[in-house]
Short mmCIF file of C-alpha atoms in Angstrom, two decimals:
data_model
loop_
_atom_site.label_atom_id
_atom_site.label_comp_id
_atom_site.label_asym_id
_atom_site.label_seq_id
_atom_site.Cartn_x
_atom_site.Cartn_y
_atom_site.Cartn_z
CA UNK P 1 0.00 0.00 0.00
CA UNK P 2 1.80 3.39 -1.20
CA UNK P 3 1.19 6.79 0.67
CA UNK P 4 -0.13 9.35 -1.37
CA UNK P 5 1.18 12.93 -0.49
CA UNK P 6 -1.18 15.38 -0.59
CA UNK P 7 -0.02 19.55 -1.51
CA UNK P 8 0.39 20.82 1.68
CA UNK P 9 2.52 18.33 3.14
CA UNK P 10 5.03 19.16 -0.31
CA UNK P 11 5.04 22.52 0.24
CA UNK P 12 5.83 23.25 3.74
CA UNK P 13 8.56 21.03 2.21
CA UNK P 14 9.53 23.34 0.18
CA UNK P 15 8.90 26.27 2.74
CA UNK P 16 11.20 24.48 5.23
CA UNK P 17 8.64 24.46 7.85
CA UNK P 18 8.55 20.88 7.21
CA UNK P 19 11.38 17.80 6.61
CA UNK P 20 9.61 16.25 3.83
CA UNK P 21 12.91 14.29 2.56
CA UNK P 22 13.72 13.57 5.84
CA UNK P 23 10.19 11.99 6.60
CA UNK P 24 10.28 10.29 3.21
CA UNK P 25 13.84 8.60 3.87
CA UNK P 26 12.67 7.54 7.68
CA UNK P 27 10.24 5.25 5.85
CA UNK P 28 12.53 3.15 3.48
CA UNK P 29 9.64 0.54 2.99
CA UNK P 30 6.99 2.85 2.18
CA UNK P 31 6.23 3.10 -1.23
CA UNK P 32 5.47 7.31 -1.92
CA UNK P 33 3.05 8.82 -4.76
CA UNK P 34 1.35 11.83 -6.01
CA UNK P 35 -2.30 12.41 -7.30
CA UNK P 36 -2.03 13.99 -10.99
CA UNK P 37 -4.13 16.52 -9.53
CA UNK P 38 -2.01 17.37 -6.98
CA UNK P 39 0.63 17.60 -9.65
CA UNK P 40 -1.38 20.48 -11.39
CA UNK P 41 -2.00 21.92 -7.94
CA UNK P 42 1.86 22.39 -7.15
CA UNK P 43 2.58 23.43 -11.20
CA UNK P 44 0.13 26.23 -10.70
CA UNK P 45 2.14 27.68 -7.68
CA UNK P 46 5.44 27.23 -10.20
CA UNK P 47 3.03 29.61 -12.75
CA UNK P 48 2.19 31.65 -10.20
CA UNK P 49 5.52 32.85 -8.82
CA UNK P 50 7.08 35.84 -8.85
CA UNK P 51 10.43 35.26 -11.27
CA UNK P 52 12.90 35.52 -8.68
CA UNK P 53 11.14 32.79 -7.19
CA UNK P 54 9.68 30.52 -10.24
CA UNK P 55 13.07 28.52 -10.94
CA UNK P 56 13.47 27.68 -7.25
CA UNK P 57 10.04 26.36 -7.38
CA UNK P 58 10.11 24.31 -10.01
CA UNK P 59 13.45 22.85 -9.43
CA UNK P 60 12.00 21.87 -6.43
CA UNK P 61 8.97 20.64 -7.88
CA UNK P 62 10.63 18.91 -10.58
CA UNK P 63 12.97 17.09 -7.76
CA UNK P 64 9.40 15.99 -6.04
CA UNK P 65 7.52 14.90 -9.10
CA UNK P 66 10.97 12.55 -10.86
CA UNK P 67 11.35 10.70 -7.37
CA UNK P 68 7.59 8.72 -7.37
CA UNK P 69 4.64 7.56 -9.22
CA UNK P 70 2.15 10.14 -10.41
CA UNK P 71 -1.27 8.04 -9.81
CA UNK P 72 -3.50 8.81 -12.90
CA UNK P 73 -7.10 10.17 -12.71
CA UNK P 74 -8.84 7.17 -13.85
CA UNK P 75 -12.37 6.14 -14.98
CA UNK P 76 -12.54 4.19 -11.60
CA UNK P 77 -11.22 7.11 -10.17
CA UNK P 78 -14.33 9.75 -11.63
CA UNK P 79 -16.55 6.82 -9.69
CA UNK P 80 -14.54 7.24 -6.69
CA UNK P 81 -14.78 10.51 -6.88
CA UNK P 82 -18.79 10.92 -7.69
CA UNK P 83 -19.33 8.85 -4.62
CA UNK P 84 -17.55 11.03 -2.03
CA UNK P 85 -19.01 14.12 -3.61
CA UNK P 86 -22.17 13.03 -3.08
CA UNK P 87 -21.77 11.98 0.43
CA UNK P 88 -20.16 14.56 1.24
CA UNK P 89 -22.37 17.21 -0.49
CA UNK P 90 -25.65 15.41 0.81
CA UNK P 91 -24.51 15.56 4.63
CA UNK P 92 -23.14 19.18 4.23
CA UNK P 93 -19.58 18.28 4.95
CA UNK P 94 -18.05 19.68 1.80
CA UNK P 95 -14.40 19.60 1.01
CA UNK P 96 -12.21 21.52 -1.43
CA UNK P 97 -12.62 20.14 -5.31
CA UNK P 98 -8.91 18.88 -5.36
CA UNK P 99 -9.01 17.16 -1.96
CA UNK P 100 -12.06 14.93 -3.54
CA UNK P 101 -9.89 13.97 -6.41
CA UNK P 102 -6.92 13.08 -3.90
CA UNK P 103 -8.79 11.78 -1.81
CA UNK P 104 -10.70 9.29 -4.11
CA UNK P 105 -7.54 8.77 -5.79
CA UNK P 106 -6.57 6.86 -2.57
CA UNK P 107 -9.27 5.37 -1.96
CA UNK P 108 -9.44 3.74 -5.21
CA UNK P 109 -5.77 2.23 -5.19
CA UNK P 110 -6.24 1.67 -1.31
CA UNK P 111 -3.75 3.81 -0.34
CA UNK P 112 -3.28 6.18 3.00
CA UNK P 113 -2.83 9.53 2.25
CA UNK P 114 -1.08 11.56 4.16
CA UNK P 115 -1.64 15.35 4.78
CA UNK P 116 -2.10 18.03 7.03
CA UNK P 117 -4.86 18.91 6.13
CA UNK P 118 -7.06 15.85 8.64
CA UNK P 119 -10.42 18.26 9.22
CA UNK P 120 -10.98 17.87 5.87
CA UNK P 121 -9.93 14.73 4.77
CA UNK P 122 -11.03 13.03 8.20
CA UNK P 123 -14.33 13.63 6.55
CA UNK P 124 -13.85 10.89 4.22
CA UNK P 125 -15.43 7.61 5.04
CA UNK P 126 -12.31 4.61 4.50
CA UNK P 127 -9.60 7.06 3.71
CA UNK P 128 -6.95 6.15 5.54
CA UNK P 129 -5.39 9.57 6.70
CA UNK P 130 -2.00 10.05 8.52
CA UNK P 131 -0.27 13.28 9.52
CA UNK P 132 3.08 12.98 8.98
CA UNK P 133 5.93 13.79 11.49
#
């Protein structure tokens, strides 16, 4: 079972507010992936940038994204994904559009996800959520 990583843990990462390499290499049997979404997610903070910023960015990024899997948003997936929408929209516990797509993207390859994000995700029914440390 891989861990998905989900934005926020990459970019504190690239903040320095977390040890995202550090955390990665503490788990040498884990098996580490990113959401395609998630992908477009961290691209569109390289696009947004100012230019004396961009290149660190996506050097970063591009360091992130060569070093695992990028799990593809699949037909199995868009089912995933309609089902927790509409559980979550029906009981009023909403959650960002992206975080839906991550999240089902775990779900459907059974895989924890791991974030900082757990108010949101927690809302999830069988997502496996862990806060990394």
């Amino acid at each position: 079972m891989a861990i998905i990583i989900d934005a926020d843990v990459i970019i504190r990462g690239e903040k320095g507010t977390f040890g995202l390499r550090p955390w990665v290499a503490a788990h040498p049997l884990e098996e580490f992936a990113l959401a395609a979404v998630t992908v477009a997610e961290l691209w569109h903070g390289v696009e947004r940038a100012k230019s004396s910023h961009r290149s660190k960015r996506e050097a970063y990024l591009r360091s992130i994204v060569e070093s695992m899997p990028v799990m593809p948003y699949t037909e199995q997936t868009a089912y995933e994904h309609a089902r927790i929408w509409a559980f979550l929209d029906s009981s009023g516990q909403m959650i960002g559009p992206y975080d839906l797509i991550v999240a089902a993207t775990a779900l459907e390859r059974d895989c924890q996800l791991a974030t900082f994000n757990l108010r949101h995700f927690s809302r999830v029914p069988g997502l496996k959520v862990i806060e990394p440390k």
